[in-house]
mmCIF file of C-alpha atoms and ligand atoms in Angstrom:
data_model
loop_
_atom_site.group_PDB
_atom_site.id
_atom_site.type_symbol
_atom_site.label_atom_id
_atom_site.label_comp_id
_atom_site.label_asym_id
_atom_site.label_seq_id
_atom_site.Cartn_x
_atom_site.Cartn_y
_atom_site.Cartn_z
ATOM 1 C CA MET A 1 15.814 20.161 -13.643
ATOM 2 C CA LYS A 2 14.023 19.655 -10.311
ATOM 3 C CA PRO A 3 12.007 16.448 -9.819
ATOM 4 C CA ALA A 4 8.257 16.966 -10.070
ATOM 5 C CA VAL A 5 5.970 16.193 -7.123
ATOM 6 C CA LEU A 6 2.256 16.457 -6.450
ATOM 7 C CA VAL A 7 0.861 17.750 -3.159
ATOM 8 C CA ALA A 8 -2.568 16.171 -3.297
ATOM 9 C CA ARG A 9 -4.406 18.463 -0.869
ATOM 10 C CA ALA A 10 -4.062 22.052 0.341
ATOM 11 C CA VAL A 11 -1.430 22.238 3.083
ATOM 12 C CA GLN A 12 0.342 25.045 4.954
ATOM 13 C CA ALA A 13 1.930 27.600 2.559
ATOM 14 C CA ASP A 14 5.387 27.393 4.092
ATOM 15 C CA VAL A 15 5.395 23.615 3.666
ATOM 16 C CA ILE A 16 4.771 24.139 -0.048
ATOM 17 C CA ALA A 17 7.538 26.775 -0.088
ATOM 18 C CA ARG A 18 9.989 24.336 1.511
ATOM 19 C CA LEU A 19 9.096 21.637 -1.025
ATOM 20 C CA ARG A 20 9.636 24.194 -3.846
ATOM 21 C CA GLU A 21 13.283 24.565 -2.757
ATOM 22 C CA HIS A 22 13.836 21.031 -4.051
ATOM 23 C CA PHE A 23 10.966 20.192 -6.367
ATOM 24 C CA ASP A 24 8.790 21.387 -9.184
ATOM 25 C CA VAL A 25 5.585 21.313 -7.097
ATOM 26 C CA GLU A 26 2.039 20.930 -8.381
ATOM 27 C CA ASP A 27 -0.109 21.889 -5.409
ATOM 28 C CA ASN A 28 -3.847 21.981 -4.845
ATOM 29 C CA PRO A 29 -4.639 25.381 -3.318
ATOM 30 C CA GLY A 30 -8.371 24.860 -3.910
ATOM 31 C CA ASP A 31 -8.225 21.664 -1.800
ATOM 32 C CA GLU A 32 -10.119 19.696 -4.419
ATOM 33 C CA VAL A 33 -10.627 15.997 -3.698
ATOM 34 C CA PHE A 34 -9.481 14.406 -6.959
ATOM 35 C CA SER A 35 -11.367 11.592 -8.590
ATOM 36 C CA LYS A 36 -9.270 8.504 -9.201
ATOM 37 C CA ASP A 37 -8.793 9.404 -12.891
ATOM 38 C CA GLU A 38 -7.877 12.977 -12.084
ATOM 39 C CA PHE A 39 -5.409 11.853 -9.419
ATOM 40 C CA ILE A 40 -3.749 9.467 -11.887
ATOM 41 C CA ALA A 41 -3.598 12.224 -14.517
ATOM 42 C CA ARG A 42 -2.112 14.775 -12.105
ATOM 43 C CA LEU A 43 0.509 12.271 -10.963
ATOM 44 C CA HIS A 44 1.723 11.909 -14.542
ATOM 45 C CA GLY A 45 5.461 12.697 -14.700
ATOM 46 C CA LYS A 46 5.735 13.040 -10.901
ATOM 47 C CA GLN A 47 8.420 11.303 -8.853
ATOM 48 C CA GLY A 48 6.762 11.883 -5.521
ATOM 49 C CA VAL A 49 3.389 12.512 -3.946
ATOM 50 C CA PHE A 50 2.497 14.183 -0.659
ATOM 51 C CA ALA A 51 -0.744 12.346 0.065
ATOM 52 C CA THR A 52 -3.412 12.240 2.760
ATOM 53 C CA GLY A 53 -5.845 9.547 3.794
ATOM 54 C CA SER A 54 -8.182 10.739 1.021
ATOM 55 C CA GLU A 55 -6.020 9.474 -1.860
ATOM 56 C CA ARG A 56 -5.917 5.786 -2.661
ATOM 57 C CA ILE A 57 -2.554 4.639 -4.015
ATOM 58 C CA ASP A 58 -2.914 1.208 -5.583
ATOM 59 C CA GLU A 59 -1.687 -0.883 -8.496
ATOM 60 C CA ALA A 60 -3.672 1.143 -11.053
ATOM 61 C CA VAL A 61 -2.091 4.400 -9.842
ATOM 62 C CA LEU A 62 1.400 2.887 -9.754
ATOM 63 C CA ALA A 63 1.124 1.177 -13.150
ATOM 64 C CA ALA A 64 -0.032 4.441 -14.756
ATOM 65 C CA ASN A 65 2.815 6.427 -13.161
ATOM 66 C CA PRO A 66 6.080 4.513 -13.567
ATOM 67 C CA LEU A 67 8.239 7.522 -12.584
ATOM 68 C CA LEU A 68 6.784 7.547 -9.059
ATOM 69 C CA ARG A 69 9.452 6.876 -6.382
ATOM 70 C CA ALA A 70 7.878 8.084 -3.128
ATOM 71 C CA VAL A 71 4.415 8.182 -1.535
ATOM 72 C CA CYS A 72 4.498 10.302 1.621
ATOM 73 C CA ASN A 73 1.306 10.176 3.644
ATOM 74 C CA MET A 74 0.350 12.979 6.009
ATOM 75 C CA ALA A 75 -1.271 10.451 8.361
ATOM 76 C CA VAL A 76 -0.132 7.707 10.667
ATOM 77 C CA GLY A 77 -2.697 5.289 9.198
ATOM 78 C CA TYR A 78 -1.902 4.087 5.693
ATOM 79 C CA ASN A 79 -4.786 1.853 4.700
ATOM 80 C CA ASN A 80 -5.163 4.180 1.678
ATOM 81 C CA ILE A 81 -1.862 2.795 0.340
ATOM 82 C CA ASP A 82 -1.304 -0.650 -1.129
ATOM 83 C CA VAL A 83 2.137 -0.981 0.442
ATOM 84 C CA ALA A 84 2.865 -4.376 -1.143
ATOM 85 C CA ALA A 85 2.175 -2.954 -4.607
ATOM 86 C CA CYS A 86 4.385 0.064 -3.845
ATOM 87 C CA THR A 87 7.179 -2.245 -2.686
ATOM 88 C CA ALA A 88 6.827 -4.314 -5.861
ATOM 89 C CA HIS A 89 7.212 -1.080 -7.886
ATOM 90 C CA GLY A 90 10.207 0.040 -5.779
ATOM 91 C CA VAL A 91 8.201 2.979 -4.391
ATOM 92 C CA VAL A 92 8.972 4.007 -0.823
ATOM 93 C CA CYS A 93 5.980 4.831 1.407
ATOM 94 C CA THR A 94 6.132 6.927 4.564
ATOM 95 C CA ASN A 95 3.649 7.938 7.283
ATOM 96 C CA THR A 96 3.603 10.349 10.234
ATOM 97 C CA PRO A 97 3.781 8.376 13.489
ATOM 98 C CA ASP A 98 4.532 9.806 16.949
ATOM 99 C CA VAL A 99 3.857 13.476 16.168
ATOM 100 C CA LEU A 100 0.080 12.985 16.546
ATOM 101 C CA THR A 101 -0.009 10.413 19.353
ATOM 102 C CA GLU A 102 -0.814 12.631 22.334
ATOM 103 C CA THR A 103 -3.191 14.917 20.422
ATOM 104 C CA THR A 104 -5.141 11.945 19.091
ATOM 105 C CA ALA A 105 -5.241 10.324 22.517
ATOM 106 C CA ASP A 106 -6.583 13.581 24.016
ATOM 107 C CA PHE A 107 -9.359 13.569 21.444
ATOM 108 C CA GLY A 108 -10.188 9.900 21.971
ATOM 109 C CA PHE A 109 -10.534 10.599 25.656
ATOM 110 C CA ALA A 110 -12.666 13.672 25.011
ATOM 111 C CA LEU A 111 -14.977 11.736 22.703
ATOM 112 C CA MET A 112 -15.298 8.910 25.219
ATOM 113 C CA MET A 113 -16.148 11.398 27.968
ATOM 114 C CA ALA A 114 -18.612 13.229 25.741
ATOM 115 C CA ALA A 115 -20.399 9.947 25.012
ATOM 116 C CA ALA A 116 -20.390 8.757 28.634
ATOM 117 C CA ARG A 117 -21.528 12.099 30.045
ATOM 118 C CA ARG A 118 -23.968 12.768 27.198
ATOM 119 C CA ILE A 119 -22.445 16.158 26.379
ATOM 120 C CA ALA A 120 -23.527 16.413 22.737
ATOM 121 C CA GLU A 121 -26.977 14.962 23.359
ATOM 122 C CA SER A 122 -27.689 17.385 26.222
ATOM 123 C CA GLU A 123 -26.278 20.325 24.262
ATOM 124 C CA HIS A 124 -28.659 19.586 21.374
ATOM 125 C CA PHE A 125 -31.532 19.402 23.892
ATOM 126 C CA LEU A 126 -30.583 22.804 25.298
ATOM 127 C CA ARG A 127 -30.254 24.390 21.839
ATOM 128 C CA ARG A 128 -33.678 23.048 20.867
ATOM 129 C CA GLY A 129 -35.099 25.046 23.784
ATOM 130 C CA GLU A 130 -36.273 21.939 25.616
ATOM 131 C CA TRP A 131 -34.572 22.727 28.940
ATOM 132 C CA LYS A 132 -37.450 23.818 31.171
ATOM 133 C CA LYS A 133 -36.495 22.401 34.570
ATOM 134 C CA TRP A 134 -33.804 20.511 36.471
ATOM 135 C CA SER A 135 -34.613 16.894 37.234
ATOM 136 C CA VAL A 136 -32.830 14.216 39.182
ATOM 137 C CA ASP A 137 -32.248 11.880 36.261
ATOM 138 C CA MET A 138 -31.796 14.458 33.507
ATOM 139 C CA PHE A 139 -28.974 13.251 31.230
ATOM 140 C CA THR A 140 -27.485 10.954 33.822
ATOM 141 C CA GLY A 141 -24.615 9.055 32.255
ATOM 142 C CA GLY A 142 -21.772 6.777 33.280
ATOM 143 C CA ASP A 143 -18.708 7.699 35.328
ATOM 144 C CA ILE A 144 -15.250 7.766 33.808
ATOM 145 C CA HIS A 145 -13.187 7.844 37.006
ATOM 146 C CA GLY A 146 -12.901 4.441 38.599
ATOM 147 C CA ALA A 147 -14.545 2.700 35.613
ATOM 148 C CA THR A 148 -12.977 -0.009 33.439
ATOM 149 C CA LEU A 149 -11.406 1.335 30.258
ATOM 150 C CA GLY A 150 -11.072 -1.250 27.493
ATOM 151 C CA ILE A 151 -8.726 -0.556 24.582
ATOM 152 C CA LEU A 152 -8.766 -2.541 21.353
ATOM 153 C CA GLY A 153 -5.402 -2.039 19.606
ATOM 154 C CA MET A 154 -2.491 -1.096 21.824
ATOM 155 C CA GLY A 155 -0.071 0.806 19.602
ATOM 156 C CA ARG A 156 1.257 4.241 20.449
ATOM 157 C CA ILE A 157 -2.158 5.919 20.608
ATOM 158 C CA GLY A 158 -3.730 3.063 22.577
ATOM 159 C CA GLN A 159 -0.925 3.309 25.113
ATOM 160 C CA ALA A 160 -1.349 7.087 25.397
ATOM 161 C CA ILE A 161 -5.076 6.600 26.083
ATOM 162 C CA ALA A 162 -4.268 3.919 28.657
ATOM 163 C CA ARG A 163 -1.917 6.302 30.502
ATOM 164 C CA ARG A 164 -4.618 8.953 30.646
ATOM 165 C CA GLY A 165 -7.123 6.462 32.010
ATOM 166 C CA ALA A 166 -4.856 4.772 34.553
ATOM 167 C CA HIS A 167 -2.876 7.752 35.799
ATOM 168 C CA GLY A 168 -5.309 10.623 35.223
ATOM 169 C CA PHE A 169 -8.688 9.111 36.033
ATOM 170 C CA GLY A 170 -7.925 6.154 38.285
ATOM 171 C CA MET A 171 -9.428 3.722 35.790
ATOM 172 C CA ARG A 172 -8.825 0.008 35.610
ATOM 173 C CA VAL A 173 -7.344 -0.388 32.132
ATOM 174 C CA ILE A 174 -7.575 -3.585 30.086
ATOM 175 C CA TYR A 175 -6.519 -4.053 26.480
ATOM 176 C CA HIS A 176 -6.570 -6.528 23.656
ATOM 177 C CA ASN A 177 -4.032 -6.501 20.857
ATOM 178 C CA ARG A 178 -2.650 -8.908 18.257
ATOM 179 C CA SER A 179 0.418 -9.278 20.444
ATOM 180 C CA ARG A 180 0.824 -8.707 24.148
ATOM 181 C CA LEU A 181 3.031 -5.797 25.210
ATOM 182 C CA GLU A 182 6.165 -6.285 27.267
ATOM 183 C CA ALA A 183 5.525 -6.298 31.009
ATOM 184 C CA SER A 184 7.433 -3.012 31.479
ATOM 185 C CA VAL A 185 5.252 -1.262 28.864
ATOM 186 C CA GLU A 186 2.071 -2.673 30.413
ATOM 187 C CA GLN A 187 3.219 -1.374 33.764
ATOM 188 C CA ALA A 188 4.014 2.096 32.422
ATOM 189 C CA CYS A 189 0.510 2.312 30.894
ATOM 190 C CA GLY A 190 -1.165 0.724 33.912
ATOM 191 C CA ALA A 191 -2.846 -1.752 31.540
ATOM 192 C CA ALA A 192 -3.555 -5.488 31.712
ATOM 193 C CA TYR A 193 -3.859 -7.801 28.700
ATOM 194 C CA VAL A 194 -7.144 -9.697 28.265
ATOM 195 C CA GLY A 195 -8.777 -11.773 25.521
ATOM 196 C CA LYS A 196 -11.157 -10.000 23.143
ATOM 197 C CA GLN A 197 -14.228 -11.527 24.769
ATOM 198 C CA GLU A 198 -13.177 -10.388 28.259
ATOM 199 C CA LEU A 199 -12.462 -6.951 26.850
ATOM 200 C CA LEU A 200 -15.968 -6.693 25.401
ATOM 201 C CA GLN A 201 -17.652 -8.072 28.500
ATOM 202 C CA GLN A 202 -15.724 -6.097 31.118
ATOM 203 C CA ALA A 203 -15.196 -2.658 29.563
ATOM 204 C CA ASP A 204 -17.352 0.198 30.803
ATOM 205 C CA HIS A 205 -15.825 2.314 28.049
ATOM 206 C CA LEU A 206 -14.385 0.613 24.985
ATOM 207 C CA VAL A 207 -12.029 2.623 22.767
ATOM 208 C CA ILE A 208 -11.082 1.330 19.310
ATOM 209 C CA VAL A 209 -7.598 2.252 18.137
ATOM 210 C CA VAL A 210 -6.738 -0.685 15.910
ATOM 211 C CA PRO A 211 -5.472 0.046 12.348
ATOM 212 C CA TYR A 212 -7.812 -0.874 9.512
ATOM 213 C CA SER A 213 -6.912 -3.967 7.483
ATOM 214 C CA PRO A 214 -8.946 -6.816 6.018
ATOM 215 C CA ALA A 215 -8.254 -8.613 9.328
ATOM 216 C CA SER A 216 -9.817 -5.811 11.408
ATOM 217 C CA HIS A 217 -12.813 -5.245 9.093
ATOM 218 C CA HIS A 218 -15.939 -5.195 11.299
ATOM 219 C CA ALA A 219 -13.905 -6.287 14.325
ATOM 220 C CA ILE A 220 -16.849 -4.761 16.186
ATOM 221 C CA GLY A 221 -20.163 -5.920 14.720
ATOM 222 C CA ALA A 222 -23.485 -7.249 16.022
ATOM 223 C CA ALA A 223 -21.868 -10.335 17.592
ATOM 224 C CA GLU A 224 -19.397 -8.183 19.551
ATOM 225 C CA LEU A 225 -21.857 -5.444 20.542
ATOM 226 C CA VAL A 226 -24.178 -8.000 22.108
ATOM 227 C CA GLN A 227 -21.399 -9.012 24.497
ATOM 228 C CA MET A 228 -20.951 -5.475 25.851
ATOM 229 C CA LYS A 229 -22.603 -4.132 28.992
ATOM 230 C CA PRO A 230 -25.862 -2.218 28.396
ATOM 231 C CA THR A 231 -24.259 0.678 30.306
ATOM 232 C CA ALA A 232 -21.070 0.641 28.185
ATOM 233 C CA THR A 233 -19.869 3.213 25.672
ATOM 234 C CA LEU A 234 -17.908 2.621 22.479
ATOM 235 C CA THR A 235 -15.518 5.140 20.931
ATOM 236 C CA ASN A 236 -13.943 4.720 17.486
ATOM 237 C CA ILE A 237 -10.995 6.935 16.539
ATOM 238 C CA ALA A 238 -9.311 4.297 14.370
ATOM 239 C CA ARG A 239 -10.876 3.899 10.940
ATOM 240 C CA GLY A 240 -14.315 3.464 9.520
ATOM 241 C CA GLY A 241 -14.817 -0.178 8.683
ATOM 242 C CA VAL A 242 -13.341 -1.455 11.950
ATOM 243 C CA VAL A 243 -16.845 -0.964 13.382
ATOM 244 C CA ASP A 244 -19.974 -2.101 11.537
ATOM 245 C CA ASP A 245 -21.792 1.248 11.602
ATOM 246 C CA ALA A 246 -25.227 -0.200 10.760
ATOM 247 C CA ALA A 247 -24.966 -2.758 13.582
ATOM 248 C CA LEU A 248 -23.777 -0.033 15.962
ATOM 249 C CA ALA A 249 -26.675 2.278 15.065
ATOM 250 C CA LYS A 250 -29.099 -0.582 15.765
ATOM 251 C CA ALA A 251 -27.445 -1.372 19.125
ATOM 252 C CA LEU A 252 -27.596 2.307 20.110
ATOM 253 C CA ARG A 253 -31.225 2.669 19.069
ATOM 254 C CA GLU A 254 -32.188 -0.460 21.011
ATOM 255 C CA LYS A 255 -30.094 0.765 24.003
ATOM 256 C CA ARG A 256 -28.078 -2.444 23.942
ATOM 257 C CA ILE A 257 -25.133 -0.184 24.731
ATOM 258 C CA ALA A 258 -25.492 3.247 26.331
ATOM 259 C CA ALA A 259 -23.681 5.555 23.925
ATOM 260 C CA ALA A 260 -20.938 5.923 21.336
ATOM 261 C CA GLY A 261 -18.428 8.474 20.123
ATOM 262 C CA LEU A 262 -17.336 8.233 16.493
ATOM 263 C CA ASP A 263 -14.698 10.256 14.666
ATOM 264 C CA VAL A 264 -14.379 7.867 11.711
ATOM 265 C CA PHE A 265 -16.969 6.201 9.487
ATOM 266 C CA GLU A 266 -17.371 3.576 6.802
ATOM 267 C CA GLY A 267 -17.463 5.485 3.499
ATOM 268 C CA GLU A 268 -16.701 8.889 5.089
ATOM 269 C CA PRO A 269 -17.375 11.729 4.553
ATOM 270 C CA THR A 270 -20.756 10.080 4.069
ATOM 271 C CA VAL A 271 -22.144 8.976 7.428
ATOM 272 C CA HIS A 272 -24.549 6.050 7.734
ATOM 273 C CA PRO A 273 -28.055 7.603 7.895
ATOM 274 C CA ASP A 274 -29.032 5.363 10.814
ATOM 275 C CA LEU A 275 -26.277 6.923 12.916
ATOM 276 C CA LEU A 276 -27.504 10.417 12.108
ATOM 277 C CA GLY A 277 -30.910 9.438 13.511
ATOM 278 C CA VAL A 278 -29.857 8.127 16.932
ATOM 279 C CA PRO A 279 -29.391 10.616 19.778
ATOM 280 C CA ASN A 280 -26.924 8.686 21.953
ATOM 281 C CA VAL A 281 -23.945 9.027 19.645
ATOM 282 C CA VAL A 282 -21.428 11.872 19.367
ATOM 283 C CA LEU A 283 -20.306 12.339 15.761
ATOM 284 C CA THR A 284 -17.198 14.275 14.696
ATOM 285 C CA PRO A 285 -15.698 14.647 11.189
ATOM 286 C CA HIS A 286 -12.349 12.778 11.506
ATOM 287 C CA ILE A 287 -10.613 15.481 13.551
ATOM 288 C CA ALA A 288 -8.765 13.493 16.229
ATOM 289 C CA SER A 289 -5.371 14.836 15.097
ATOM 290 C CA ALA A 290 -6.704 18.306 14.339
ATOM 291 C CA THR A 291 -4.808 20.770 16.481
ATOM 292 C CA VAL A 292 -2.877 23.558 14.798
ATOM 293 C CA ALA A 293 0.425 22.326 16.249
ATOM 294 C CA THR A 294 -0.106 18.680 15.368
ATOM 295 C CA ARG A 295 -1.337 19.263 11.822
ATOM 296 C CA ARG A 296 1.807 21.378 11.364
ATOM 297 C CA ALA A 297 4.043 18.647 12.777
ATOM 298 C CA MET A 298 2.365 16.067 10.521
ATOM 299 C CA ALA A 299 2.835 18.227 7.410
ATOM 300 C CA ASP A 300 6.452 18.966 8.331
ATOM 301 C CA LEU A 301 7.198 15.275 8.809
ATOM 302 C CA ALA A 302 5.498 14.312 5.528
ATOM 303 C CA ALA A 303 7.579 16.994 3.768
ATOM 304 C CA ASP A 304 10.797 15.808 5.482
ATOM 305 C CA ASN A 305 9.994 12.317 4.261
ATOM 306 C CA LEU A 306 9.381 13.448 0.676
ATOM 307 C CA ILE A 307 12.544 15.554 0.568
ATOM 308 C CA ALA A 308 14.721 12.745 1.949
ATOM 309 C CA ALA A 309 13.049 9.982 -0.072
ATOM 310 C CA LEU A 310 13.868 11.788 -3.325
ATOM 311 C CA GLY A 311 17.489 12.293 -2.292
ATOM 312 C CA PHE A 312 17.606 15.827 -0.848
ATOM 313 C CA GLY A 313 18.273 17.453 2.524
ATOM 314 C CA PRO A 314 20.406 16.314 5.449
ATOM 315 C CA SER A 315 19.040 12.750 5.480
ATOM 316 C CA ALA A 316 18.990 12.244 1.709
ATOM 317 C CA GLY A 317 17.916 8.727 0.836
ATOM 318 C CA ARG A 318 16.867 8.031 4.454
ATOM 319 C CA PRO A 319 13.293 9.281 5.000
ATOM 320 C CA PRO A 320 12.688 9.490 8.766
ATOM 321 C CA THR A 321 9.574 7.313 8.964
ATOM 322 C CA PRO A 322 9.410 4.772 6.136
ATOM 323 C CA ILE A 323 6.716 2.078 6.064
ATOM 324 C CA ASN A 324 8.589 -0.199 3.630
ATOM 325 C CA PRO A 325 12.275 0.579 4.333
ATOM 326 C CA GLU A 326 13.265 -2.529 2.378
ATOM 327 C CA VAL A 327 12.925 -0.574 -0.880
ATOM 328 C CA LEU A 328 15.566 1.952 0.233
ATOM 329 C CA ARG A 329 19.081 1.364 -1.017
ATOM 330 C CA PRO A 330 21.432 0.326 1.804
ATOM 331 C CA THR A 331 23.805 3.116 2.826
ATOM 332 C CA ALA A 332 27.525 2.460 2.264
HETATM 333 C C1 8YV B 401 -5.519 12.335 9.452
HETATM 334 C C2 8YV B 401 -5.517 10.072 10.611
HETATM 335 O O1 8YV B 401 -6.109 13.551 9.740
HETATM 336 O O2 8YV B 401 -3.181 10.083 10.870
HETATM 337 C C3 8YV B 401 -4.189 9.420 10.612
HETATM 338 O O3 8YV B 401 -4.128 8.201 10.361
HETATM 339 O O4 8YV B 401 -6.496 9.405 10.567
HETATM 340 C C4 8YV B 401 -5.645 11.547 10.713
HETATM 341 O O5 8YV B 401 -4.722 12.034 11.626
HETATM 342 C C5 8YV B 401 -6.145 11.810 8.194
HETATM 343 O O6 8YV B 401 -5.815 10.504 7.906
HETATM 344 C C6 8YV B 401 -5.741 12.698 7.009
HETATM 345 O O7 8YV B 401 -4.594 12.290 6.363
#
């Protein structure tokens, strides 16, 4: 009998077909977002789950599903998973790093540029039929080239954004991170380490790429926003909750910073109503990794992880990108 797995959201048909070679798959072709109770019920009897950022895997889910052996996230971020609880239950967790780095960095850069150059705001103006004449200060924004790019969180995606800024746009790049990068990595990214306060005070364009955790909750709130330049922009492609959305909406409305670009929100898909009411913010629905090729690579990697984690395929027992490898049995 094949082990049973749940694929929590609708994914590419051939990914499901590949999983069916090894597993008895319950999929979700209607792409329903399960309530917590429904998710727990559907996981019943399953040994593995192909999850996305929308499913929370915590103690309640694990305790109700003792057969579960593997949680394979189709995302690099895994704040939806209580990894410590999974480890305590002997459940391996995996994510999808690397395959989305460049795509996500492209999007972060695009969002930053859209905010700085007021692309969405001016497009809305045009669509409303308000464009009657050219004027010298119409939608003037801030330059990207030659400006100071500040990056909060300097993992793979932060480094990819730094490279774009330093090598593509001649920007001065500064970053703040829990730990400083090695000198050779800093040099390759063209980035210099600074304290958080210097980052806030010196950045013309601040990009947030730090993973969400209780430690990064509201890392950018009213006290941080007040330190930024009134001409600065802020872009968040990390997670909702890293930025205090209410404080940001207030800062934008009061023009205490110039503009923002947000792909992630506290409580998404609900967006704070104050943000919806301010013009100087570009809002996108969590699509930074959304290219056809990258979503395919993410799904393939999540499937590879699930297949290997449950003991099948060429790297049986050795999922390629585990988050808690300590639960895996050592190989002989
Ligand atoms: C995903 C993401 O689209 O990888 C991540 O961490 O935020 C996005 O690429 C999203 O989490 C869906 O799983």
